[in-house]
Amino acid sequence: QVQLKESGPGLVQPSQTLSLTCTVSGFSLTSYNVHWVRQPTGKGLEWMGVIWTGGSTDYNSALKSRLSISRDTSKSQVFLKMNSLQTEDIATYYCARDLAYWGQGVMVTVSS
Amino acid sequence: DIVMTQGALPNPVPSGESASITCRSSKSLVYKDGKTYLNWFLQRPGQSPQLLTYWTSTRASGVSERFSGSGSGTYFTLKISRVRAEDAGVYYCQQVREYPFTFGSGTKLEIK
C-alpha cells in the first residue's frame, strides 16, 4: 500500500540547514508528485513546494530562496533542504503524495 | 498570493446534525481547463491531514458520502451530514489554482 515516512534530525541549530528525507513505498516517484507541507505547533498548514513526476520543482515564493527539493528515484526518496533556519521554522514537516496520501510528519525544533 | 478565508462553526454541533463550513478565495479558482481547484482536508487531533474532496466537489477515495463539497469561483462550502464523533477536528480548504498553494486558517468542529 501507499506509504510515506519523513525522517531527519529533530533539532537544528539556528542559521543551520535542515535536511529531511521522505521515503515512499507502494508507488513510483516518476508516476506521482510529492509535496512538502509544514505546520507550526497549534497553527495552520503551509504549503512549501512540490517535486513533479518529471523531476521539476515549484516552491512557495516565501521560502524559495532557502528551499530545495530533490529526489532519488532509485531509492524512492524525496529530499528537502532548507537553509538559514530560524525559530519561525519550528514545525512538523509532512510529505504527501498528490496531497492525498500523507506521511506521519516529523517535528523539527530550532535551538542552540 | 491567493488568500483563503474560512468561516467558523457554532460549536459544539450535536451528533446527527449537519454542519457547513465556508471558504472564500481572494481570486477565482477556475482554471482554463474549466476545473475549479479547491481542496478540503480534515485534520483530526494528533493526526496528519486527510484529503476529503478535490476539484471542489469530487470526494477522495474512501471518503464518506456524508462529506460534500460545493461552490464555484470564489465561494465554497463543505457540508458534513449527520455529524459523528469521528468528524471532530480542524477542516482546511486549500487552493491549488496557482502557486503558492495556500490554505485557509482552519475551522474547528466539535461534536456534542
Short mmCIF file of C-alpha atoms in Angstrom, two decimals:
data_model
loop_
_atom_site.label_atom_id
_atom_site.label_comp_id
_atom_site.label_asym_id
_atom_site.label_seq_id
_atom_site.Cartn_x
_atom_site.Cartn_y
_atom_site.Cartn_z
CA GLN A 1 0.00 0.00 0.00
CA VAL A 2 0.98 3.63 -0.34
CA GLN A 3 3.24 4.82 2.46
CA LEU A 4 5.36 7.89 3.07
CA LYS A 5 7.67 8.41 6.01
CA GLU A 6 9.57 11.53 6.89
CA SER A 7 12.89 11.33 8.69
CA GLY A 8 15.59 13.72 9.78
CA PRO A 9 17.09 15.45 12.79
CA GLY A 10 14.57 16.70 15.29
CA LEU A 11 16.86 19.52 16.36
CA VAL A 12 18.65 22.04 14.17
CA GLN A 13 20.79 24.92 15.34
CA PRO A 14 19.81 28.47 14.31
CA SER A 15 21.20 29.53 10.93
CA GLN A 16 21.97 25.91 10.04
CA THR A 17 20.47 23.75 7.28
CA LEU A 18 17.53 21.41 7.70
CA SER A 19 17.73 18.15 5.76
CA LEU A 20 14.71 15.87 5.65
CA THR A 21 14.04 12.67 3.74
CA CYS A 22 10.68 11.33 2.65
CA THR A 23 10.91 7.61 1.93
CA VAL A 24 7.99 6.28 -0.07
CA SER A 25 6.68 2.84 -0.89
CA GLY A 26 3.79 1.47 -2.90
CA PHE A 27 4.29 3.83 -5.81
CA SER A 28 6.91 5.31 -8.10
CA LEU A 29 8.17 8.87 -7.86
CA THR A 30 8.07 9.02 -11.65
CA SER A 31 4.31 8.48 -11.59
CA TYR A 32 3.18 10.68 -8.67
CA ASN A 33 4.06 14.10 -7.36
CA VAL A 34 5.30 14.69 -3.82
CA HIS A 35 4.56 17.84 -1.86
CA TRP A 36 6.06 19.18 1.35
CA VAL A 37 3.76 20.92 3.84
CA ARG A 38 4.64 22.19 7.29
CA GLN A 39 2.66 23.09 10.38
CA PRO A 40 3.87 25.05 13.40
CA THR A 41 2.55 23.52 16.60
CA GLY A 42 -1.04 24.55 17.18
CA LYS A 43 -1.19 26.52 13.94
CA GLY A 44 -2.28 26.04 10.36
CA LEU A 45 -0.78 24.39 7.29
CA GLU A 46 1.76 25.96 4.95
CA TRP A 47 2.49 24.53 1.53
CA MET A 48 6.23 24.53 0.90
CA GLY A 49 6.78 23.05 -2.51
CA VAL A 50 6.42 20.10 -4.84
CA ILE A 51 8.54 17.84 -6.99
CA TRP A 52 6.69 16.73 -10.08
CA THR A 53 6.87 13.34 -11.76
CA GLY A 54 9.35 14.67 -14.30
CA GLY A 55 11.67 15.95 -11.58
CA SER A 56 10.92 19.65 -11.89
CA THR A 57 10.05 21.60 -8.79
CA ASP A 58 7.91 24.52 -7.67
CA TYR A 59 8.29 26.37 -4.41
CA ASN A 60 6.44 28.72 -2.14
CA SER A 61 7.91 32.07 -3.05
CA ALA A 62 8.18 32.95 0.64
CA LEU A 63 10.67 30.09 1.07
CA LYS A 64 12.15 29.82 -2.40
CA SER A 65 15.47 31.47 -1.61
CA ARG A 66 16.14 28.95 1.20
CA LEU A 67 14.43 25.78 -0.03
CA SER A 68 15.45 22.93 -2.27
CA ILE A 69 13.53 19.75 -3.07
CA SER A 70 15.16 16.86 -4.90
CA ARG A 71 14.79 13.10 -5.22
CA ASP A 72 16.48 9.79 -5.82
CA THR A 73 14.02 7.67 -7.75
CA SER A 74 16.13 4.52 -7.39
CA LYS A 75 15.84 4.79 -3.62
CA SER A 76 12.24 6.08 -3.64
CA GLN A 77 13.29 9.08 -1.62
CA VAL A 78 12.48 12.76 -1.78
CA PHE A 79 14.71 15.27 -0.04
CA LEU A 80 14.00 18.65 1.47
CA LYS A 81 16.80 21.05 2.30
CA MET A 82 16.20 24.45 3.80
CA ASN A 83 18.97 26.73 4.95
CA SER A 84 19.25 29.60 7.42
CA LEU A 85 16.81 28.05 9.85
CA GLN A 86 15.23 30.28 12.48
CA THR A 87 12.73 29.77 15.29
CA GLU A 88 9.92 30.60 12.85
CA ASP A 89 10.76 27.32 11.10
CA ILE A 90 9.86 25.22 14.14
CA ALA A 91 7.11 22.94 12.85
CA THR A 92 6.01 19.48 11.91
CA TYR A 93 7.04 18.76 8.35
CA TYR A 94 4.94 16.48 6.16
CA CYS A 95 5.45 14.95 2.76
CA ALA A 96 2.38 13.97 0.79
CA ARG A 97 1.68 12.20 -2.48
CA ASP A 98 -0.52 14.47 -4.55
CA LEU A 99 -1.85 15.75 -1.20
CA ALA A 100 -3.94 12.57 -0.99
CA TYR A 101 -1.57 10.37 0.99
CA TRP A 102 0.41 11.89 3.84
CA GLY A 103 3.28 10.79 6.00
CA GLN A 104 3.06 10.94 9.77
CA GLY A 105 5.18 14.05 9.88
CA VAL A 106 8.46 14.86 11.60
CA MET A 107 8.79 17.53 14.24
CA VAL A 108 11.68 19.95 13.85
CA THR A 109 12.91 22.29 16.57
CA VAL A 110 15.38 25.10 16.08
CA SER A 111 17.55 25.76 19.10
CA SER A 112 21.15 26.15 20.14
CA ASP B 1 -0.81 35.09 -3.17
CA ILE B 2 -4.42 33.90 -3.09
CA VAL B 3 -5.88 34.41 0.38
CA MET B 4 -8.27 31.75 1.65
CA THR B 5 -10.76 32.83 4.34
CA GLN B 6 -12.73 30.24 6.29
CA GLY B 7 -15.85 30.70 8.37
CA ALA B 8 -16.42 29.45 11.89
CA LEU B 9 -18.84 26.82 13.19
CA PRO B 10 -21.32 27.21 16.05
CA ASN B 11 -19.56 24.64 18.22
CA PRO B 12 -20.35 22.19 19.59
CA VAL B 13 -22.50 20.63 16.90
CA PRO B 14 -24.92 17.95 18.13
CA SER B 15 -24.25 14.48 16.86
CA GLY B 16 -26.56 13.66 13.95
CA GLU B 17 -26.94 17.26 12.86
CA SER B 18 -25.40 18.82 9.75
CA ALA B 19 -22.54 21.30 9.66
CA SER B 20 -21.44 23.59 6.82
CA ILE B 21 -18.05 25.25 6.56
CA THR B 22 -17.49 28.15 4.22
CA CYS B 23 -14.32 29.10 2.39
CA ARG B 24 -13.75 32.18 0.30
CA SER B 25 -10.82 32.82 -2.03
CA SER B 26 -9.42 36.23 -2.99
CA LYS B 27 -9.32 35.18 -6.63
CA SER B 28 -11.31 32.83 -8.82
CA LEU B 29 -10.09 29.25 -8.59
CA VAL B 30 -11.36 28.32 -12.04
CA TYR B 31 -8.54 27.24 -14.32
CA LYS B 32 -8.51 27.39 -18.12
CA ASP B 33 -9.42 23.69 -18.25
CA GLY B 34 -12.76 24.55 -16.63
CA LYS B 35 -11.98 22.82 -13.34
CA THR B 36 -12.09 24.64 -10.02
CA TYR B 37 -9.03 23.81 -7.97
CA LEU B 38 -10.22 23.74 -4.38
CA ASN B 39 -9.38 21.01 -1.86
CA TRP B 40 -10.84 20.25 1.56
CA PHE B 41 -8.91 18.46 4.31
CA LEU B 42 -9.72 17.19 7.79
CA GLN B 43 -7.02 17.04 10.41
CA ARG B 44 -8.07 15.02 13.43
CA PRO B 45 -6.23 15.68 16.71
CA GLY B 46 -2.71 14.29 16.59
CA GLN B 47 -3.05 13.08 13.00
CA SER B 48 -1.89 14.10 9.55
CA PRO B 49 -4.34 15.93 7.30
CA GLN B 50 -6.71 13.78 5.26
CA LEU B 51 -7.88 14.83 1.81
CA LEU B 52 -11.70 14.91 1.70
CA THR B 53 -12.53 16.49 -1.65
CA TYR B 54 -10.73 17.97 -4.66
CA TRP B 55 -11.87 19.94 -7.73
CA THR B 56 -14.39 21.47 -5.31
CA SER B 57 -16.74 18.52 -5.10
CA THR B 58 -15.03 15.22 -6.01
CA ARG B 59 -14.69 13.03 -2.95
CA ALA B 60 -11.31 11.41 -2.40
CA SER B 61 -11.04 7.65 -2.29
CA GLY B 62 -12.70 6.13 0.76
CA VAL B 63 -14.31 9.36 1.96
CA SER B 64 -17.84 9.06 3.30
CA GLU B 65 -20.74 10.36 1.22
CA ARG B 66 -21.65 12.44 4.28
CA PHE B 67 -19.00 14.90 3.09
CA SER B 68 -20.00 17.03 0.14
CA GLY B 69 -18.22 19.97 -1.37
CA SER B 70 -19.83 22.66 -3.47
CA GLY B 71 -19.22 26.13 -4.77
CA SER B 72 -17.74 27.99 -7.69
CA GLY B 73 -15.47 30.88 -8.49
CA THR B 74 -14.50 32.28 -5.13
CA TYR B 75 -17.07 30.85 -2.70
CA PHE B 76 -17.11 27.28 -1.46
CA THR B 77 -18.84 25.13 1.12
CA LEU B 78 -18.13 21.80 2.74
CA LYS B 79 -21.23 20.18 4.17
CA ILE B 80 -20.99 17.37 6.68
CA SER B 81 -24.25 15.48 7.08
CA ARG B 82 -25.21 13.59 10.24
CA VAL B 83 -22.04 14.52 12.07
CA ARG B 84 -20.37 11.85 14.17
CA ALA B 85 -17.73 11.93 16.88
CA GLU B 86 -15.07 10.84 14.36
CA ASP B 87 -15.68 14.02 12.34
CA ALA B 88 -14.19 16.20 15.07
CA GLY B 89 -11.06 18.10 14.16
CA VAL B 90 -9.91 21.03 12.09
CA TYR B 91 -11.04 21.46 8.50
CA TYR B 92 -8.88 23.29 5.96
CA CYS B 93 -9.64 24.48 2.47
CA GLN B 94 -6.75 24.87 0.05
CA GLN B 95 -6.47 26.37 -3.38
CA VAL B 96 -4.27 24.63 -5.93
CA ARG B 97 -5.12 27.03 -8.75
CA GLU B 98 -1.80 28.86 -8.65
CA TYR B 99 1.45 28.98 -6.69
CA PRO B 100 1.85 29.09 -3.81
CA PHE B 101 -0.90 26.62 -2.95
CA THR B 102 -2.43 28.38 0.03
CA PHE B 103 -4.55 27.02 2.87
CA GLY B 104 -7.29 28.64 4.87
CA SER B 105 -6.62 29.13 8.58
CA GLY B 106 -8.81 26.19 9.53
CA THR B 107 -12.26 25.66 11.03
CA LYS B 108 -12.63 23.62 14.20
CA LEU B 109 -15.53 21.19 14.52
CA GLU B 110 -16.50 19.98 17.96
CA ILE B 111 -19.21 17.37 18.45
CA LYS B 112 -21.71 17.31 21.31
#
